[in-house]
Coordinates of C-alpha atoms in Angstrom, one line a residue:
Chain A
M761 CA 118.1 112.1 -194.9
D762 CA 114.7 110.2 -195.1
P763 CA 112.4 110.5 -197.5
E764 CA 110.4 112.7 -197.0
G765 CA 113.2 115.7 -196.1
Q766 CA 113.5 115.2 -192.8
R767 CA 116.7 114.8 -190.8
T768 CA 116.6 111.4 -189.8
S769 CA 118.2 109.8 -186.0
E770 CA 121.9 109.5 -185.4
L771 CA 121.1 106.1 -185.4
D772 CA 119.1 105.8 -188.5
E773 CA 121.9 107.5 -189.9
A774 CA 124.8 105.3 -188.6
V775 CA 123.1 102.4 -189.8
A776 CA 122.2 103.3 -193.3
S777 CA 123.8 100.6 -196.4
T778 CA 123.4 101.4 -199.8
R779 CA 122.4 97.9 -201.3
V780 CA 125.1 97.6 -204.7
A781 CA 123.8 93.9 -204.5
E782 CA 121.5 90.9 -204.1
G783 CA 122.4 91.0 -200.1
V784 CA 124.9 93.2 -200.6
H785 CA 124.9 96.1 -198.7
A786 CA 128.0 99.2 -198.4
V787 CA 128.4 100.8 -195.0
T788 CA 130.4 103.4 -193.8
V789 CA 131.2 102.6 -189.8
S790 CA 131.0 106.2 -188.0
E791 CA 132.9 107.0 -185.5
D792 CA 130.4 109.1 -183.2
W793 CA 129.9 105.6 -182.2
N794 CA 133.7 104.8 -180.6
T795 CA 133.8 104.0 -176.7
P796 CA 137.2 104.8 -174.6
N797 CA 139.2 102.0 -175.9
G798 CA 139.0 103.5 -179.5
T799 CA 136.9 101.2 -181.9
P800 CA 133.0 101.1 -183.0
N801 CA 130.8 99.8 -179.7
G802 CA 129.3 96.6 -180.5
G803 CA 125.8 96.4 -180.3
Y804 CA 126.4 99.4 -183.3
V805 CA 127.9 96.8 -185.0
L806 CA 125.1 94.6 -184.8
A807 CA 122.5 97.8 -185.4
L808 CA 124.7 98.0 -188.9
V809 CA 124.1 94.0 -189.3
L810 CA 120.7 93.7 -188.5
H811 CA 119.8 96.9 -190.8
A812 CA 120.9 95.1 -193.2
V813 CA 119.5 91.8 -192.8
A814 CA 116.4 93.2 -192.8
Q815 CA 116.7 95.1 -196.0
E816 CA 116.7 91.3 -197.4
S817 CA 114.2 90.0 -195.3
P818 CA 110.3 89.0 -196.4
L819 CA 109.7 89.4 -192.6
H820 CA 111.0 92.2 -190.8
D821 CA 110.7 91.9 -186.7
P822 CA 113.9 90.5 -185.3
L823 CA 113.3 87.6 -183.1
T824 CA 117.2 86.1 -182.3
V825 CA 120.1 87.4 -183.4
S826 CA 123.7 85.9 -182.4
I827 CA 126.5 87.8 -183.4
T828 CA 130.9 86.6 -183.1
Y829 CA 133.4 89.3 -183.0
F830 CA 136.3 88.5 -184.8
R831 CA 138.2 91.7 -184.6
P832 CA 136.7 95.5 -183.7
P833 CA 135.8 97.5 -187.5
V834 CA 137.2 100.6 -188.3
A835 CA 135.5 104.1 -189.2
G836 CA 134.9 103.9 -192.4
E837 CA 133.7 101.4 -195.5
A838 CA 133.0 97.9 -194.8
R839 CA 130.5 96.0 -197.0
I840 CA 127.6 93.4 -195.3
D841 CA 127.0 89.5 -197.3
V842 CA 123.3 89.0 -196.1
T843 CA 123.1 85.0 -197.1
A844 CA 119.5 83.3 -196.5
L845 CA 119.5 80.3 -194.2
R846 CA 116.3 79.2 -194.8
I847 CA 112.8 81.7 -195.3
G848 CA 110.5 80.0 -193.7
R849 CA 106.6 80.5 -193.6
R850 CA 106.9 81.5 -189.6
V851 CA 110.8 82.3 -189.7
A852 CA 113.2 83.6 -191.5
T853 CA 117.0 83.7 -191.2
F854 CA 119.8 84.9 -192.6
E855 CA 123.3 85.0 -192.0
A856 CA 125.8 88.3 -192.6
V857 CA 129.0 88.7 -192.7
L858 CA 130.5 92.5 -192.5
T859 CA 134.6 92.6 -194.1
Q860 CA 136.4 95.8 -194.2
A861 CA 139.7 95.2 -196.1
D862 CA 138.8 92.0 -197.2
Q863 CA 139.2 91.0 -194.1
P864 CA 135.7 89.7 -191.6
V865 CA 135.0 91.6 -188.7
V866 CA 131.7 89.9 -187.6
H867 CA 130.0 87.4 -188.6
A868 CA 125.6 87.1 -187.3
V869 CA 122.8 85.0 -187.4
A870 CA 119.3 86.7 -187.8
S871 CA 116.2 84.8 -187.2
L872 CA 113.0 87.4 -188.1
H873 CA 109.3 86.9 -188.4
D874 CA 105.8 89.3 -187.6
A875 CA 105.6 90.2 -184.0
E876 CA 102.1 91.3 -185.2
A877 CA 101.7 87.6 -186.5
A878 CA 102.9 85.9 -183.7
T879 CA 100.8 88.1 -180.9
G880 CA 98.1 85.0 -180.4
G881 CA 100.5 83.0 -179.3
L882 CA 100.2 81.9 -175.1
Q883 CA 100.6 84.4 -172.7
H884 CA 101.7 83.7 -169.0
P885 CA 102.6 86.1 -166.3
S886 CA 105.9 87.2 -166.2
P887 CA 107.9 88.1 -163.0
A888 CA 107.5 91.6 -163.0
A889 CA 110.2 94.0 -164.2
P890 CA 112.7 96.0 -161.4
S891 CA 111.4 98.5 -159.2
I892 CA 112.7 101.9 -160.4
A893 CA 111.5 105.6 -159.8
A894 CA 110.9 106.8 -162.8
P895 CA 113.1 108.6 -165.3
D896 CA 112.5 112.0 -164.4
D897 CA 113.1 111.0 -160.6
C898 CA 116.0 110.3 -161.3
L899 CA 119.0 111.0 -162.2
D900 CA 120.5 112.2 -165.7
L901 CA 123.6 109.8 -165.5
M902 CA 126.2 112.4 -167.6
A903 CA 125.2 115.5 -166.1
A904 CA 126.0 114.0 -162.3
V905 CA 129.3 112.6 -162.9
P906 CA 131.5 113.7 -165.8
I907 CA 133.1 110.4 -167.2
E908 CA 136.3 109.2 -169.6
D909 CA 134.7 111.2 -172.9
A910 CA 134.2 109.0 -175.9
P911 CA 131.6 109.5 -178.3
I912 CA 129.4 106.5 -177.5
I913 CA 128.3 108.6 -174.4
G914 CA 126.8 111.5 -175.8
R915 CA 124.4 108.8 -178.2
F916 CA 122.4 107.8 -175.1
L917 CA 120.9 109.3 -172.0
Y918 CA 121.0 107.3 -168.3
R919 CA 118.5 108.0 -165.3
H920 CA 119.7 106.3 -162.5
E921 CA 118.4 106.3 -158.7
S922 CA 122.1 106.8 -158.0
V923 CA 125.6 107.1 -159.5
P924 CA 126.8 103.4 -159.4
G925 CA 130.2 103.1 -156.9
W926 CA 133.0 102.4 -159.8
M927 CA 131.8 105.8 -160.9
T928 CA 132.8 107.5 -157.3
G929 CA 136.0 105.4 -157.4
E930 CA 134.5 103.0 -154.7
P931 CA 133.9 99.9 -156.8
T932 CA 131.0 97.9 -154.8
G933 CA 131.4 94.5 -156.4
D934 CA 128.0 93.8 -157.0
M935 CA 128.3 93.4 -160.7
S936 CA 125.0 94.6 -161.6
A937 CA 123.4 97.7 -162.3
T938 CA 120.0 98.8 -163.2
F939 CA 118.7 102.0 -164.7
W940 CA 117.0 104.5 -167.6
V941 CA 118.7 104.6 -171.4
R942 CA 116.8 105.9 -174.3
P943 CA 118.8 107.7 -178.1
Q944 CA 119.2 110.7 -177.0
D945 CA 117.7 112.4 -180.0
G946 CA 114.4 110.9 -179.0
R947 CA 114.4 108.3 -181.6
P948 CA 111.4 105.7 -180.7
I949 CA 113.2 102.4 -179.6
D950 CA 112.0 100.0 -181.6
A951 CA 113.7 96.6 -182.7
L952 CA 117.3 97.9 -184.0
A953 CA 117.4 100.6 -181.3
A954 CA 117.4 97.8 -178.7
A955 CA 119.5 95.6 -180.3
V956 CA 122.2 98.7 -179.7
L957 CA 120.7 99.6 -175.9
V958 CA 121.4 96.2 -175.1
D959 CA 125.3 96.7 -175.2
A960 CA 125.3 100.4 -174.6
Y961 CA 126.4 100.3 -170.7
P962 CA 130.0 99.6 -169.5
P963 CA 130.4 96.4 -168.7
V964 CA 129.4 95.5 -164.7
T965 CA 132.9 94.0 -164.1
T966 CA 133.5 98.1 -163.3
E967 CA 132.5 97.6 -160.6
I968 CA 135.1 94.5 -159.3
E969 CA 137.6 97.5 -161.3
Q970 CA 137.9 95.4 -164.2
I971 CA 136.8 97.6 -167.1
R972 CA 138.6 96.5 -170.5
S973 CA 135.9 93.4 -171.0
A974 CA 135.9 91.9 -175.5
T975 CA 132.9 90.7 -175.8
V976 CA 133.3 87.6 -178.3
Q977 CA 129.5 86.1 -179.3
L978 CA 126.4 88.6 -178.1
T979 CA 122.9 86.7 -178.1
V980 CA 119.5 88.8 -178.5
H981 CA 116.0 87.5 -178.6
F982 CA 113.1 90.1 -179.1
R983 CA 110.3 89.4 -176.9
R984 CA 107.9 92.3 -177.9
R985 CA 107.7 94.4 -180.6
P986 CA 108.6 97.7 -178.5
A987 CA 107.2 101.0 -178.4
T988 CA 108.4 103.5 -175.2
E989 CA 110.3 106.6 -174.8
W990 CA 112.7 104.4 -172.0
A991 CA 113.6 101.1 -171.9
L992 CA 114.5 100.2 -168.4
A993 CA 117.6 97.8 -168.6
H994 CA 118.6 95.5 -165.7
V995 CA 122.4 94.5 -166.5
V996 CA 124.2 91.7 -164.4
T997 CA 127.5 89.3 -164.2
R998 CA 127.4 86.7 -162.4
H999 CA 130.1 84.8 -163.1
V1000 CA 134.0 85.6 -164.4
I1001 CA 135.9 82.4 -164.8
D1002 CA 139.4 82.5 -166.9
G1003 CA 139.3 85.5 -167.7
Y1004 CA 135.8 85.3 -169.6
H1005 CA 132.5 86.8 -168.1
E1006 CA 129.0 86.6 -169.8
E1007 CA 126.6 89.7 -169.2
D1008 CA 122.8 89.1 -169.2
V1009 CA 120.7 92.5 -170.2
E1010 CA 117.1 92.5 -170.0
L1011 CA 115.2 95.7 -171.6
W1012 CA 111.8 96.6 -170.4
D1013 CA 109.3 99.1 -171.4
E1014 CA 107.9 101.4 -169.6
Q1015 CA 104.4 99.4 -169.0
G1016 CA 107.1 97.2 -167.3
R1017 CA 106.8 94.5 -170.8
L1018 CA 109.7 92.4 -171.7
I1019 CA 111.2 94.0 -175.3
A1020 CA 114.2 91.8 -175.4
Q1021 CA 117.4 89.1 -173.7
S1022 CA 120.6 89.0 -174.2
R1023 CA 123.6 87.0 -173.2
Q1024 CA 127.4 87.7 -174.2
L1025 CA 130.4 86.1 -173.9
A1026 CA 133.5 88.5 -172.7
L1027 CA 136.5 88.9 -172.4
L1028 CA 138.5 90.6 -169.4
T1029 CA 141.5 91.9 -171.6
Chain B
M410 CA 135.0 50.8 -181.8
D411 CA 138.1 53.2 -180.9
P412 CA 140.7 52.4 -182.1
E413 CA 141.5 50.0 -178.9
G414 CA 138.9 48.2 -180.3
Q415 CA 136.9 49.1 -177.1
R416 CA 133.1 50.1 -177.0
T417 CA 132.5 53.4 -177.1
S418 CA 130.0 55.0 -175.4
E419 CA 126.1 55.9 -176.7
L420 CA 127.3 59.3 -177.0
D421 CA 130.1 58.6 -179.3
E422 CA 128.6 56.7 -181.2
A423 CA 125.7 58.6 -182.0
V424 CA 128.5 61.9 -183.5
A425 CA 130.7 59.9 -184.7
S426 CA 132.3 61.3 -188.7
T427 CA 133.3 60.4 -191.3
R428 CA 135.2 62.9 -192.7
V429 CA 134.8 62.4 -196.7
A430 CA 136.1 65.7 -197.8
E431 CA 138.0 68.6 -196.3
G432 CA 135.4 70.2 -194.5
V433 CA 132.8 67.1 -195.5
H434 CA 131.4 64.9 -192.5
A435 CA 128.6 61.8 -193.0
V436 CA 126.9 61.3 -190.5
T437 CA 124.2 59.0 -189.5
V438 CA 121.1 60.5 -187.5
S439 CA 120.8 58.5 -184.8
E440 CA 117.0 57.1 -183.5
D441 CA 117.7 56.7 -180.3
W442 CA 117.7 60.0 -179.4
N443 CA 114.2 60.6 -180.5
T444 CA 112.0 63.1 -178.1
P445 CA 108.6 61.9 -177.4
N446 CA 107.8 64.4 -180.3
G447 CA 109.7 61.1 -182.2
T448 CA 112.3 63.3 -184.1
P449 CA 115.8 63.6 -183.0
N450 CA 116.5 65.7 -179.0
G451 CA 117.8 69.3 -180.3
G452 CA 120.9 68.5 -178.1
Y453 CA 122.0 65.1 -179.3
V454 CA 121.2 67.5 -182.6
L455 CA 123.6 69.3 -181.3
A456 CA 126.3 67.3 -180.1
L457 CA 126.5 65.9 -183.8
V458 CA 127.0 69.6 -185.5
L459 CA 129.7 70.4 -182.7
H460 CA 131.7 66.8 -183.0
A461 CA 132.0 67.4 -186.8
V462 CA 133.3 70.8 -186.0
A463 CA 136.1 69.8 -183.7
Q464 CA 137.6 67.7 -186.2
E465 CA 137.9 70.5 -188.3
S466 CA 139.3 72.8 -185.6
P467 CA 142.8 73.7 -184.6
L468 CA 141.9 74.4 -180.9
H469 CA 139.4 71.5 -179.3
D470 CA 137.6 72.8 -176.3
P471 CA 134.5 74.2 -177.2
L472 CA 133.8 78.5 -175.9
T473 CA 130.5 79.3 -177.8
V474 CA 128.0 77.4 -179.4
S475 CA 124.8 78.8 -181.5
I476 CA 122.8 76.7 -183.4
T477 CA 120.0 77.4 -185.0
Y478 CA 117.0 74.7 -185.4
F479 CA 115.2 74.8 -188.9
R480 CA 113.4 71.4 -188.9
P481 CA 113.6 68.1 -187.3
P482 CA 116.1 65.7 -188.6
V483 CA 114.6 62.1 -189.6
A484 CA 117.2 59.2 -188.7
G485 CA 119.6 58.4 -191.4
E486 CA 121.8 59.9 -193.3
A487 CA 123.4 63.2 -192.7
R488 CA 126.0 65.3 -194.3
I489 CA 127.9 68.4 -192.6
D490 CA 129.4 70.6 -194.2
V491 CA 132.0 72.8 -191.3
T492 CA 133.7 76.2 -192.1
A493 CA 136.2 78.2 -191.0
L494 CA 135.2 81.0 -190.6
R495 CA 138.0 83.1 -188.8
I496 CA 140.9 80.9 -187.1
G497 CA 142.7 83.3 -184.4
R498 CA 145.5 82.5 -182.3
R499 CA 143.2 82.1 -179.3
V500 CA 140.0 81.4 -180.9
A501 CA 138.8 79.2 -183.9
T502 CA 135.0 80.0 -185.5
F503 CA 133.3 78.0 -187.4
E504 CA 130.2 77.6 -189.1
A505 CA 128.4 74.0 -189.7
V506 CA 125.2 73.7 -191.1
L507 CA 123.9 69.9 -190.8
T508 CA 121.7 69.0 -194.5
Q509 CA 119.2 65.8 -195.1
A510 CA 118.0 65.5 -198.9
D511 CA 119.6 68.6 -199.8
Q512 CA 117.6 71.3 -197.3
P513 CA 119.0 72.3 -194.6
V514 CA 118.6 71.2 -191.1
V515 CA 120.1 73.1 -188.9
H516 CA 123.2 76.2 -188.9
A517 CA 125.5 76.4 -185.9
V518 CA 127.8 79.1 -185.4
A519 CA 130.9 76.9 -182.8
S520 CA 134.1 79.1 -181.0
L521 CA 136.2 76.9 -180.1
H522 CA 140.0 77.9 -177.5
D523 CA 142.1 76.2 -175.4
A524 CA 140.8 76.1 -172.1
E525 CA 144.2 74.6 -170.6
A526 CA 145.5 78.4 -171.7
A527 CA 142.6 80.0 -170.6
T528 CA 142.7 78.8 -167.2
G529 CA 145.7 81.9 -166.0
G530 CA 142.6 84.7 -166.8
L531 CA 140.8 86.2 -163.8
Q532 CA 138.9 84.4 -161.1
H533 CA 136.4 85.7 -158.9
P534 CA 134.0 84.2 -157.1
S535 CA 130.5 82.8 -158.7
P536 CA 127.3 82.9 -156.7
A537 CA 126.8 79.3 -155.1
A538 CA 125.6 76.2 -157.2
P539 CA 121.7 75.3 -156.1
S540 CA 121.9 73.2 -153.2
I541 CA 120.4 69.6 -153.4
A542 CA 121.0 66.7 -152.4
A543 CA 124.2 64.8 -153.8
P544 CA 122.7 62.2 -156.3
D545 CA 122.9 58.8 -154.0
D546 CA 120.5 60.4 -151.8
C547 CA 118.2 61.9 -154.0
L548 CA 115.8 59.7 -156.1
D549 CA 115.8 58.0 -159.0
L550 CA 113.5 59.7 -161.5
M551 CA 112.9 57.6 -163.7
A552 CA 112.2 54.4 -161.3
A553 CA 110.0 56.4 -159.3
V554 CA 107.7 57.6 -162.3
P555 CA 107.0 55.9 -165.1
I556 CA 106.3 58.0 -168.2
E557 CA 106.0 58.6 -171.8
D558 CA 107.8 56.4 -173.5
A559 CA 111.3 58.1 -175.6
P560 CA 114.7 56.7 -176.8
I561 CA 115.9 60.3 -175.6
I562 CA 114.7 58.8 -171.4
G563 CA 117.2 55.7 -172.2
R564 CA 119.9 58.0 -172.6
F565 CA 120.0 59.5 -169.1
L566 CA 120.0 59.0 -165.3
Y567 CA 118.0 61.3 -163.4
R568 CA 118.3 62.4 -159.9
H569 CA 115.5 64.5 -158.4
E570 CA 115.4 65.3 -154.7
S571 CA 111.3 64.5 -155.4
V572 CA 109.4 64.3 -158.6
P573 CA 108.3 67.1 -160.4
G574 CA 105.0 68.1 -160.2
W575 CA 103.8 67.0 -163.6
M576 CA 105.2 64.0 -163.6
T577 CA 102.0 63.2 -160.4
G578 CA 99.7 65.1 -162.8
E579 CA 99.8 68.3 -160.2
P580 CA 101.6 71.6 -162.7
T581 CA 102.6 73.7 -159.7
G582 CA 103.3 77.4 -162.2
D583 CA 107.1 77.0 -161.2
M584 CA 108.9 76.9 -164.5
S585 CA 112.3 75.8 -163.0
A586 CA 113.4 72.3 -161.9
T587 CA 117.5 71.7 -160.3
F588 CA 118.2 68.2 -160.4
W589 CA 121.3 65.8 -161.3
V590 CA 121.5 64.1 -164.5
R591 CA 124.5 62.0 -166.4
P592 CA 124.6 59.9 -169.4
Q593 CA 123.2 56.4 -168.2
D594 CA 126.4 54.5 -170.0
G595 CA 128.7 56.3 -167.2
R596 CA 130.7 58.0 -170.3
P597 CA 132.5 61.5 -168.7
I598 CA 130.9 64.5 -168.9
D599 CA 133.1 66.5 -171.6
A600 CA 132.3 69.4 -173.4
L601 CA 130.1 67.4 -175.9
A602 CA 128.4 65.2 -173.5
A603 CA 127.4 68.9 -171.6
A604 CA 126.0 70.2 -175.3
V605 CA 123.0 67.4 -174.6
L606 CA 122.6 67.6 -170.7
V607 CA 121.9 71.3 -171.8
D608 CA 119.0 70.2 -173.4
A609 CA 117.9 66.9 -172.1
Y610 CA 115.1 67.4 -170.1
P611 CA 111.6 67.8 -170.9
P612 CA 110.5 71.5 -171.0
V613 CA 109.8 73.3 -167.8
T614 CA 106.3 75.0 -169.2
T615 CA 105.4 71.5 -168.4
E616 CA 105.0 72.4 -164.5
I617 CA 101.9 75.3 -166.5
E618 CA 100.7 72.5 -168.9
Q619 CA 102.4 73.3 -172.0
I620 CA 104.2 70.1 -173.4
R621 CA 105.4 70.7 -176.8
S622 CA 108.3 73.4 -177.7
A623 CA 110.1 73.7 -180.9
T624 CA 113.5 75.1 -180.3
V625 CA 114.1 78.3 -182.9
Q626 CA 117.5 78.6 -181.6
L627 CA 120.2 77.8 -178.7
T628 CA 123.6 79.3 -177.7
V629 CA 126.0 77.1 -175.1
H630 CA 128.9 79.2 -173.1
F631 CA 131.3 76.2 -172.1
R632 CA 132.6 78.7 -169.0
R633 CA 135.1 75.6 -168.3
R634 CA 137.0 71.9 -169.1
P635 CA 133.7 69.4 -167.3
A636 CA 135.7 66.4 -165.5
T637 CA 132.5 65.0 -163.4
E638 CA 130.5 62.0 -163.3
W639 CA 126.9 63.9 -162.4
A640 CA 125.9 67.3 -163.9
L641 CA 124.1 69.7 -161.8
A642 CA 121.3 70.7 -164.1
H643 CA 119.3 74.5 -163.0
V644 CA 116.6 74.5 -165.5
V645 CA 113.8 77.9 -165.3
T646 CA 111.5 79.9 -168.1
R647 CA 111.2 83.2 -166.7
H648 CA 108.9 84.3 -169.8
V649 CA 106.3 83.5 -172.1
I650 CA 105.7 85.7 -174.2
D651 CA 102.9 85.2 -177.7
G652 CA 103.5 81.8 -177.5
Y653 CA 107.6 82.0 -177.1
H654 CA 109.6 81.0 -174.0
E655 CA 113.1 81.3 -172.8
E656 CA 114.5 78.0 -171.3
D657 CA 118.3 78.9 -169.3
V658 CA 119.6 75.7 -168.0
E659 CA 123.4 76.3 -165.7
L660 CA 125.0 73.2 -165.2
W661 CA 127.4 72.8 -162.7
D662 CA 130.3 69.7 -161.7
E663 CA 129.9 67.8 -158.7
Q664 CA 132.2 70.3 -157.2
G665 CA 130.3 72.9 -156.9
R666 CA 131.8 75.1 -159.9
L667 CA 129.8 76.4 -163.2
I668 CA 130.2 73.9 -167.2
A669 CA 127.5 75.4 -168.7
Q670 CA 125.4 78.1 -168.9
S671 CA 122.6 78.3 -172.1
R672 CA 119.6 79.9 -173.3
Q673 CA 117.5 78.7 -175.8
L674 CA 114.3 80.8 -177.8
A675 CA 111.7 77.8 -177.9
L676 CA 108.2 78.0 -180.1
L677 CA 104.8 76.3 -177.7
T678 CA 103.2 74.4 -180.2

């Protein structure tokens, strides 16, 4: 519930924290964001941590966050300890550790700034966003193809131009995907939602029949304060070496402007 | 001096540390790696930290490292505190803080593994390395064009197919570069050297006449244990937004295999 007594969004409810001491946040890890592996989605865990950090920071727009995943969390109580590493005039940096049963689950370093104050900086023409049909002219992926049921799938709406090969049992070998995505409850896409959206899609290694992937490390760079209903996501893996693959994600707004870039290194399992 | 009394390489001398207590390393920041800004190169600072971490780790091949730069270090004494975050069977993760005059200078999180043990993992054909002439058939950049003198320039040899536009006073607007690079003293390229090499080139924003750039955050993924004399580097910036730009670097070995990928977010100053 928000202060006005309105029901808040699924994401806001799932990341809600109680500040039990300076820098210490009690949270409840929800099972509503579990992947088909039966464990909470990495993007959701990132949002949990980023939300706690934002409660401690004098600057409120995420600029960069790097998270290292030690083990999957379990549904239930957890504690997030947030420590200031440096509070600068322009950028404030924190580390945060999410702990369950006295074991570290993830460790993150996040830098926040004031995105509004940065807008006076140099602008230079960017490459164009990927070109696909508008969300209303794309197909609703979950309606088109029933897939393995997992709670995470219900959290988002996906719009694709065509059904990805792996979903029809015909993997293409092309480890990339371009699609529209948004929270299913219509929650606006801000930086917190963007942090979830960079890890809200099955690994594109599905197109080489590698379905299970465990993220070791994920870094997100937030490039502007988002304001969009749908985000256009481009996901690509180029290198699978010694069982490890990187996954690069770009998120764009409906006006074709870059919102965020992420890269993760993950291990095929 | 190494144990056999031979002179070690410039890089090994510059990152040498004395372990003064468990997890505590005394180092001397060298001015021999200063950039034209008059401050130590960010890749060198990363190597300083990574070297200290490696002294503490039971696993010795860097897998990922993310470093946040708070302020430029100064030449002279510094202290690196290394703390284990999680020592797993497959991956060991540490944080490290380099401090001078009781002020944090950089903070890094590094995960190490056993690259040899990982070689049983899945391999998949990768995109080819950029195609340029062999090092011996390229031009020696520093011989071809005298540029602003800074100690960092003497640490490496660079081989380009042609002189970059910005060096001839004719910036091209193309924020990318592909070239061969190696330590000037012939030191073999291992992961430590790779960590330096991902930040050993002027920002490619020079091609839009933006020469000064301060790194906020740099993440490196080490994709295989390197064994090469020269590394082929591809550097590209695609987005300059609100004064911030990302810089993606790939390093390849002489056999055309990917060694490392990096991305930094930096502020044009």
